[in-house]
PDB file of C-alpha atoms in Angstrom:
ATOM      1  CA  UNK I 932     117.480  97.542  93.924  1.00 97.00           C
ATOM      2  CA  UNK I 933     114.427  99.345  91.942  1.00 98.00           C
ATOM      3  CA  UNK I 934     111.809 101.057  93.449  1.00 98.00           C
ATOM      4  CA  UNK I 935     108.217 100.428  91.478  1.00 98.00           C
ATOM      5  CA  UNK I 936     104.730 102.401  91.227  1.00 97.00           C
ATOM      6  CA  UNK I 937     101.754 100.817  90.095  1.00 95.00           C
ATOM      7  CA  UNK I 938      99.195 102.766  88.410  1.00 93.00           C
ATOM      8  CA  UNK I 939      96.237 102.536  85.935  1.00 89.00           C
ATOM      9  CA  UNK I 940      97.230 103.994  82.355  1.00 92.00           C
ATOM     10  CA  UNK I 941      94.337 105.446  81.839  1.00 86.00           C
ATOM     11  CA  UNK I 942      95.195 108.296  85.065  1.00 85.00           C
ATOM     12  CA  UNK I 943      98.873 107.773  84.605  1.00 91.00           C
ATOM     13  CA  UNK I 944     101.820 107.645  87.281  1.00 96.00           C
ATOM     14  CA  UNK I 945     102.048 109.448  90.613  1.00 96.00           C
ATOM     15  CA  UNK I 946      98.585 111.113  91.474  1.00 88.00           C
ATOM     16  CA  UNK I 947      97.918 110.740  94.422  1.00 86.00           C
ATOM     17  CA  UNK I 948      94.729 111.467  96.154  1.00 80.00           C
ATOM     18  CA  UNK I 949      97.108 113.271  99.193  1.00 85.00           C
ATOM     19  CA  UNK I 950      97.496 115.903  96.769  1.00 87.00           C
ATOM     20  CA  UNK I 951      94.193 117.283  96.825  1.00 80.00           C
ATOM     21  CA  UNK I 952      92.005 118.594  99.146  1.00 84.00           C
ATOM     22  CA  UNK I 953      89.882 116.689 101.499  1.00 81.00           C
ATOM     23  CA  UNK I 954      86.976 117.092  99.574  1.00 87.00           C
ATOM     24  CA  UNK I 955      88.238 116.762  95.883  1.00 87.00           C
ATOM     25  CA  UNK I 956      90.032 113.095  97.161  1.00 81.00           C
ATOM     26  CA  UNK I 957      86.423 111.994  98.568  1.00 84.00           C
ATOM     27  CA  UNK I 958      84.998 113.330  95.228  1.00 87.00           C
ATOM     28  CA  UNK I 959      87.849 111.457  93.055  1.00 82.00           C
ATOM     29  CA  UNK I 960      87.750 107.987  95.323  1.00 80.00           C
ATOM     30  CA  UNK I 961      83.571 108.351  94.387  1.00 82.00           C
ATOM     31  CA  UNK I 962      84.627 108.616  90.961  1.00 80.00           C
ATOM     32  CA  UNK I 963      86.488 105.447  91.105  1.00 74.00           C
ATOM     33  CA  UNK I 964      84.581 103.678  92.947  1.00 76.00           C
ATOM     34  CA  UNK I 965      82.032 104.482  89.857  1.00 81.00           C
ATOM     35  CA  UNK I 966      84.276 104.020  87.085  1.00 75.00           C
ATOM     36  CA  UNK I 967      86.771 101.917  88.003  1.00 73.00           C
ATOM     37  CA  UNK I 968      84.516  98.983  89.667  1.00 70.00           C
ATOM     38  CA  UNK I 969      87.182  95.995  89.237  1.00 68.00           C
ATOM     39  CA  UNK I 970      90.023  98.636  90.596  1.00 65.00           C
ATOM     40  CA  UNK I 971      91.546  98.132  93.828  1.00 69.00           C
ATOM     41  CA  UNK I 972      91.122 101.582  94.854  1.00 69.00           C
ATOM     42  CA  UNK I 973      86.941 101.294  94.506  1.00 62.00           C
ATOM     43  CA  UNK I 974      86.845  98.508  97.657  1.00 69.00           C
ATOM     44  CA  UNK I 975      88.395 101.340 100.097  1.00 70.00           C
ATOM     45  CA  UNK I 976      85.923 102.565 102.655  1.00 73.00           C
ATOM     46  CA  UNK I 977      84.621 105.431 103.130  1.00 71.00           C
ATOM     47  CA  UNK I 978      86.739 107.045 105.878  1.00 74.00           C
ATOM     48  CA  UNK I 979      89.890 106.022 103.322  1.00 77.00           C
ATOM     49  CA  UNK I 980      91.053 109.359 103.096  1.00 77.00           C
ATOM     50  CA  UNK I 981      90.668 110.601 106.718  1.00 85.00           C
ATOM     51  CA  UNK I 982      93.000 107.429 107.325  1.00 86.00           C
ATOM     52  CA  UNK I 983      95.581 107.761 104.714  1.00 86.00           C
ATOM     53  CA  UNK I 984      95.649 111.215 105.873  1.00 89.00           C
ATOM     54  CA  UNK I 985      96.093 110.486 109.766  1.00 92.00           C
ATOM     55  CA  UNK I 986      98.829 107.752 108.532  1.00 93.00           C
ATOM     56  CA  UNK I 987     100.584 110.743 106.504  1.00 94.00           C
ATOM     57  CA  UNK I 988     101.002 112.647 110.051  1.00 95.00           C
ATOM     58  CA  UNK I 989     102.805 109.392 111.570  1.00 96.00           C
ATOM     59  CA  UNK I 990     104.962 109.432 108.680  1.00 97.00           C
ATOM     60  CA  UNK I 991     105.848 112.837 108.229  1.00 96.00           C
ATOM     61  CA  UNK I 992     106.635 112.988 112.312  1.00 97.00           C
ATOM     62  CA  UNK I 993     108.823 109.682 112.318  1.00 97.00           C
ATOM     63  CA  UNK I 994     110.860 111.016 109.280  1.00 98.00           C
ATOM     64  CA  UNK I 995     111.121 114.130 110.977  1.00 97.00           C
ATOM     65  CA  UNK I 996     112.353 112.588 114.152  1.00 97.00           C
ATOM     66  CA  UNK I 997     115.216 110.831 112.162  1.00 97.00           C
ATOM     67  CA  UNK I 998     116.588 113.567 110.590  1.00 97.00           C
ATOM     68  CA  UNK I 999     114.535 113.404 106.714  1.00 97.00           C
ATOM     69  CA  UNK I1000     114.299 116.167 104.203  1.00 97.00           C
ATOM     70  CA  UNK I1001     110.597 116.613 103.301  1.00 96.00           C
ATOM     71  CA  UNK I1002     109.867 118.513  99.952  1.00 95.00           C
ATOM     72  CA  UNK I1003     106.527 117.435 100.134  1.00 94.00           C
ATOM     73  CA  UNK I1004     103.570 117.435 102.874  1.00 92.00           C
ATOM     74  CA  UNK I1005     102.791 114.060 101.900  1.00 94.00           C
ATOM     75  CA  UNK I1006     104.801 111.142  99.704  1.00 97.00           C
ATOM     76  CA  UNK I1007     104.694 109.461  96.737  1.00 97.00           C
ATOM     77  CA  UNK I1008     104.156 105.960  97.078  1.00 96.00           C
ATOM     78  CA  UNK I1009     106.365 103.160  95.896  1.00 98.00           C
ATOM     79  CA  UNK I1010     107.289  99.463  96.598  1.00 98.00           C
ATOM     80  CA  UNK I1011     110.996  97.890  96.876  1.00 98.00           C
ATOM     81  CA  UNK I1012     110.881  95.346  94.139  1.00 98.00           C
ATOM     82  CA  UNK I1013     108.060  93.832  92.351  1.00 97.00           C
ATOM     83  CA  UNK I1014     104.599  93.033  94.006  1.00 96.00           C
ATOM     84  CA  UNK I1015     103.202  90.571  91.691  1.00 94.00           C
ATOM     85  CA  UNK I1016     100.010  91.757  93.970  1.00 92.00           C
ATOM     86  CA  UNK I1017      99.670  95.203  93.461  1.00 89.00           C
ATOM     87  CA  UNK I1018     100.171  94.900  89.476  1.00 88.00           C
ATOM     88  CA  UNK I1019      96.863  93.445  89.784  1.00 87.00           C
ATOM     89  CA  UNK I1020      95.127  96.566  91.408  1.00 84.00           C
ATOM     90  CA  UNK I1021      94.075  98.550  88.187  1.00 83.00           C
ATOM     91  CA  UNK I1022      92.139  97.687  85.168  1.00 82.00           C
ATOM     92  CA  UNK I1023      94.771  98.671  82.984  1.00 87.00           C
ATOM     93  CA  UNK I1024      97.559  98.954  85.371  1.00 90.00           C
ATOM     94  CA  UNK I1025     100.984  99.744  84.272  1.00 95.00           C
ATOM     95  CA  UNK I1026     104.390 100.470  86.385  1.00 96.00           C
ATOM     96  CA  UNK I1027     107.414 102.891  86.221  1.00 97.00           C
ATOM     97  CA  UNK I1028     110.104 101.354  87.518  1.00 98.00           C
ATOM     98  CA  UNK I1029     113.290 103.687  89.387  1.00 98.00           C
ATOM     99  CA  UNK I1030     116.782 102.538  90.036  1.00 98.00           C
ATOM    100  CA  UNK I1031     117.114 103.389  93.853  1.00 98.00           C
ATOM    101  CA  UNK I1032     120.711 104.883  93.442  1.00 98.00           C
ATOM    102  CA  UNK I1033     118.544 107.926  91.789  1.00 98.00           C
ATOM    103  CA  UNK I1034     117.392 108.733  95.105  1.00 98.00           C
ATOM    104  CA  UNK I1035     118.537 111.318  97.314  1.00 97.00           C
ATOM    105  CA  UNK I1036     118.988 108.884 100.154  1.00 98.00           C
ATOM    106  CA  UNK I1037     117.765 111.561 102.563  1.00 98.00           C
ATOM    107  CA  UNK I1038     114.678 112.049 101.011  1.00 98.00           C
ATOM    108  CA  UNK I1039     112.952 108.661 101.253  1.00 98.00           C
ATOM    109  CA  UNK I1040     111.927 106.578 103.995  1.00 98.00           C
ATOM    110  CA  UNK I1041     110.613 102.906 104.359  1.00 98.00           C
ATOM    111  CA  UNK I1042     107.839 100.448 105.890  1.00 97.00           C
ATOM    112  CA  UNK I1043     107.927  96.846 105.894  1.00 97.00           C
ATOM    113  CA  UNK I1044     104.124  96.422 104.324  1.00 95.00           C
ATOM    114  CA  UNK I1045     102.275  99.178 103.704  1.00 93.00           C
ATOM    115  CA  UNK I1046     102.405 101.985 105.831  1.00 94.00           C
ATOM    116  CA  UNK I1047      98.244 101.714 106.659  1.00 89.00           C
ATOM    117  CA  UNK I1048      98.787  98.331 108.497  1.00 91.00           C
ATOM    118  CA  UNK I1049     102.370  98.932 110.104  1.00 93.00           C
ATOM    119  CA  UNK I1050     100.932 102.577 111.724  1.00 92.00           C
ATOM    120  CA  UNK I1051      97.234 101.152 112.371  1.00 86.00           C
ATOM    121  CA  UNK I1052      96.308 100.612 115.999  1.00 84.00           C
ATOM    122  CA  UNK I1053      94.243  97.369 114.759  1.00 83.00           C
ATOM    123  CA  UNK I1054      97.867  95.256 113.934  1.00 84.00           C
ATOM    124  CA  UNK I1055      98.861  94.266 116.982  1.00 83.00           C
ATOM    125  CA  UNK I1056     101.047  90.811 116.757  1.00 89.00           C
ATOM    126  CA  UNK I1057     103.663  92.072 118.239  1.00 88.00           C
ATOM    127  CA  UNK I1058     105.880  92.092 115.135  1.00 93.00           C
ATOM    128  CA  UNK I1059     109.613  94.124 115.594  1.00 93.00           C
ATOM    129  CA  UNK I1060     108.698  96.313 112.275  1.00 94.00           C
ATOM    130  CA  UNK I1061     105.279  97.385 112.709  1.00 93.00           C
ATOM    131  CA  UNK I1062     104.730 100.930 114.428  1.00 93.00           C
ATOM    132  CA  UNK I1063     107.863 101.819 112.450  1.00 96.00           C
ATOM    133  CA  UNK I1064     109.711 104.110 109.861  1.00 97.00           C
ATOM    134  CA  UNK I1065     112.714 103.011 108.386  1.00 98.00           C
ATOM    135  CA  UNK I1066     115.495 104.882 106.802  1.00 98.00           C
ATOM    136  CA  UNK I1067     117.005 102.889 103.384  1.00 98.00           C
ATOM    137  CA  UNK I1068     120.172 101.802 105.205  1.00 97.00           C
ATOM    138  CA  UNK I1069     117.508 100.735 107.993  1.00 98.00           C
ATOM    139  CA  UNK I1070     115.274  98.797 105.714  1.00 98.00           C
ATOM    140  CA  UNK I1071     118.662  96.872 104.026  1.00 98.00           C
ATOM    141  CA  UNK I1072     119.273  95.538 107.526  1.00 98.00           C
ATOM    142  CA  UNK I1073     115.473  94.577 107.326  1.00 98.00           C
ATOM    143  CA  UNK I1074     115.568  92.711 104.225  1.00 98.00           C
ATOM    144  CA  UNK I1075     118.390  91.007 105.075  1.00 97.00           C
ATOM    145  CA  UNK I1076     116.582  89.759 108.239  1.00 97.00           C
ATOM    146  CA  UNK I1077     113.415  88.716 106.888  1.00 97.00           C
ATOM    147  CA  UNK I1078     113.261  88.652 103.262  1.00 98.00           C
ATOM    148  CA  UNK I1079     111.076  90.742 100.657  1.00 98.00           C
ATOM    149  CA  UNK I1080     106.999  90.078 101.921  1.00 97.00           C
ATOM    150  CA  UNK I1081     105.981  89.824  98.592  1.00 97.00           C
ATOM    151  CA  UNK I1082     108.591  86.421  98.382  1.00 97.00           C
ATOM    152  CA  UNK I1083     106.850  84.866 101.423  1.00 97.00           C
ATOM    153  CA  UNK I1084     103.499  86.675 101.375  1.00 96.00           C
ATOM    154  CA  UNK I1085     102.309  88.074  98.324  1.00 93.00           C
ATOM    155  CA  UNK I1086      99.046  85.926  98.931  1.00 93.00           C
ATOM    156  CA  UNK I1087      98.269  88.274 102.370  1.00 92.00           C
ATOM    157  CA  UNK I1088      97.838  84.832 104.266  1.00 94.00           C
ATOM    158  CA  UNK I1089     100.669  85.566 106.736  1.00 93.00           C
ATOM    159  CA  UNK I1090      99.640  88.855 107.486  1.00 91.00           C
ATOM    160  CA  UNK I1091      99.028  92.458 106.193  1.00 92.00           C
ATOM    161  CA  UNK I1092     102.573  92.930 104.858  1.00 95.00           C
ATOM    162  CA  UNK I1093     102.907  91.859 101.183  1.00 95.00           C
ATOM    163  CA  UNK I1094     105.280  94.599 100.192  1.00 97.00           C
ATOM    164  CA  UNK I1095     107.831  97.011 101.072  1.00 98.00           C
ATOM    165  CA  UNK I1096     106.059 100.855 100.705  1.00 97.00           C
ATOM    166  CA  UNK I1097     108.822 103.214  99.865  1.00 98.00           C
ATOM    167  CA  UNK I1098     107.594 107.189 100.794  1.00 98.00           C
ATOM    168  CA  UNK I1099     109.844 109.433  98.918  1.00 98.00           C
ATOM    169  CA  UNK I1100     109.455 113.122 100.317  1.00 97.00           C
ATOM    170  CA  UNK I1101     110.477 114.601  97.147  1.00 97.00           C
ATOM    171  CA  UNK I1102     109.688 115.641  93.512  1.00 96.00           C
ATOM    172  CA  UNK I1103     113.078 115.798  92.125  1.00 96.00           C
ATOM    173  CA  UNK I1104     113.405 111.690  90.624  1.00 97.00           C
ATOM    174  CA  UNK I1105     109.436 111.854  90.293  1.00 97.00           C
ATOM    175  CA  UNK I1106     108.865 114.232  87.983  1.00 94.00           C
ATOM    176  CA  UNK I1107     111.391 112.650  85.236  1.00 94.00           C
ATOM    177  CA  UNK I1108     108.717 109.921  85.202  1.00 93.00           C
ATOM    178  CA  UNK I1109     105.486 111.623  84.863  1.00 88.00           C
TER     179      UNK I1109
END
């Protein structure tokens, strides 16, 4: 299994706007939104960060609960597999792509779709996986159930989930890919 991150090459891999201060994401998301018209990121609305930030609590308490080692207060992002989706988010997008076995196993945790959708209040169809963290022997049974999303959704027509969102808590594989 590989792990992917999808990025534009002109920023480069793994910055995230979690890493900066509530003010200096707004700031950068403006600057987007600005430079990067055609980007992905430029359609997110205003309260983006607020969100992403309120998701990052769920997250960072559901991990907790099962027993994860946080190195970070907030993840890097990846996807299980490719998204043929999300390699169309950036104007000159690129990918790094990870072998999972690199992984400290304790240090990463799972959502079937995006974490956004599974944690927001506004998904409600009743769906076993949403409202939920998985850990990676967790998200194998998962998969095994009902498939990669991006195999039998990557058009979004079947819901929000078109992906698998890996959060990995840690720096260590990360930074031998910056």
């Amino acid at each position: 299994m590989y792990f992917y991150h999808y990025y534009d090459k002109r920023t480069g891999p793994f910055r995230s706007l979690s890493d900066l201060s509530l003010e200096d994401a707004k700031a950068v998301l403006e600057v987007i939104k600005r430079e990067k018209p055609k980007s992905q990121s430029a359609r997110r609305d205003p309260l983006y960060v607020e969100h992403r930030r309120r998701c990052e609590g769920i997250l960072r308490a559901a991990f907790a609960e099962k027993g994860g080692k946080m190195q970070r207060m907030a993840p890097h992002y990846l996807v299980v597999e490719h998204s043929p989706w999300l390699s169309t988010w950036y104007e000159e997008g690129a990918f790094v792509r990870i072998p999972a076995e690199e992984f400290d196993k304790s240090t990463i945790s799972f959502t079937y779709g995006d974490s956004m959708p599974a944690f927001s209040p506004l998904v409600n169809d009743g769906k076993e996986y949403r409202q939920r963290l998985y850990t990676y022997e967790e998200i194998l049974q998962v998969i095994g159930k009902y498939g990669l999303p991006q195999d039998w959704n990557d058009d979004g027509r079947l819901g929000p989930e078109r992906y698998i969102e890996v959060q990995v808590w840690s720096d260590e594989v990360i930074g031998r890919y910056l």
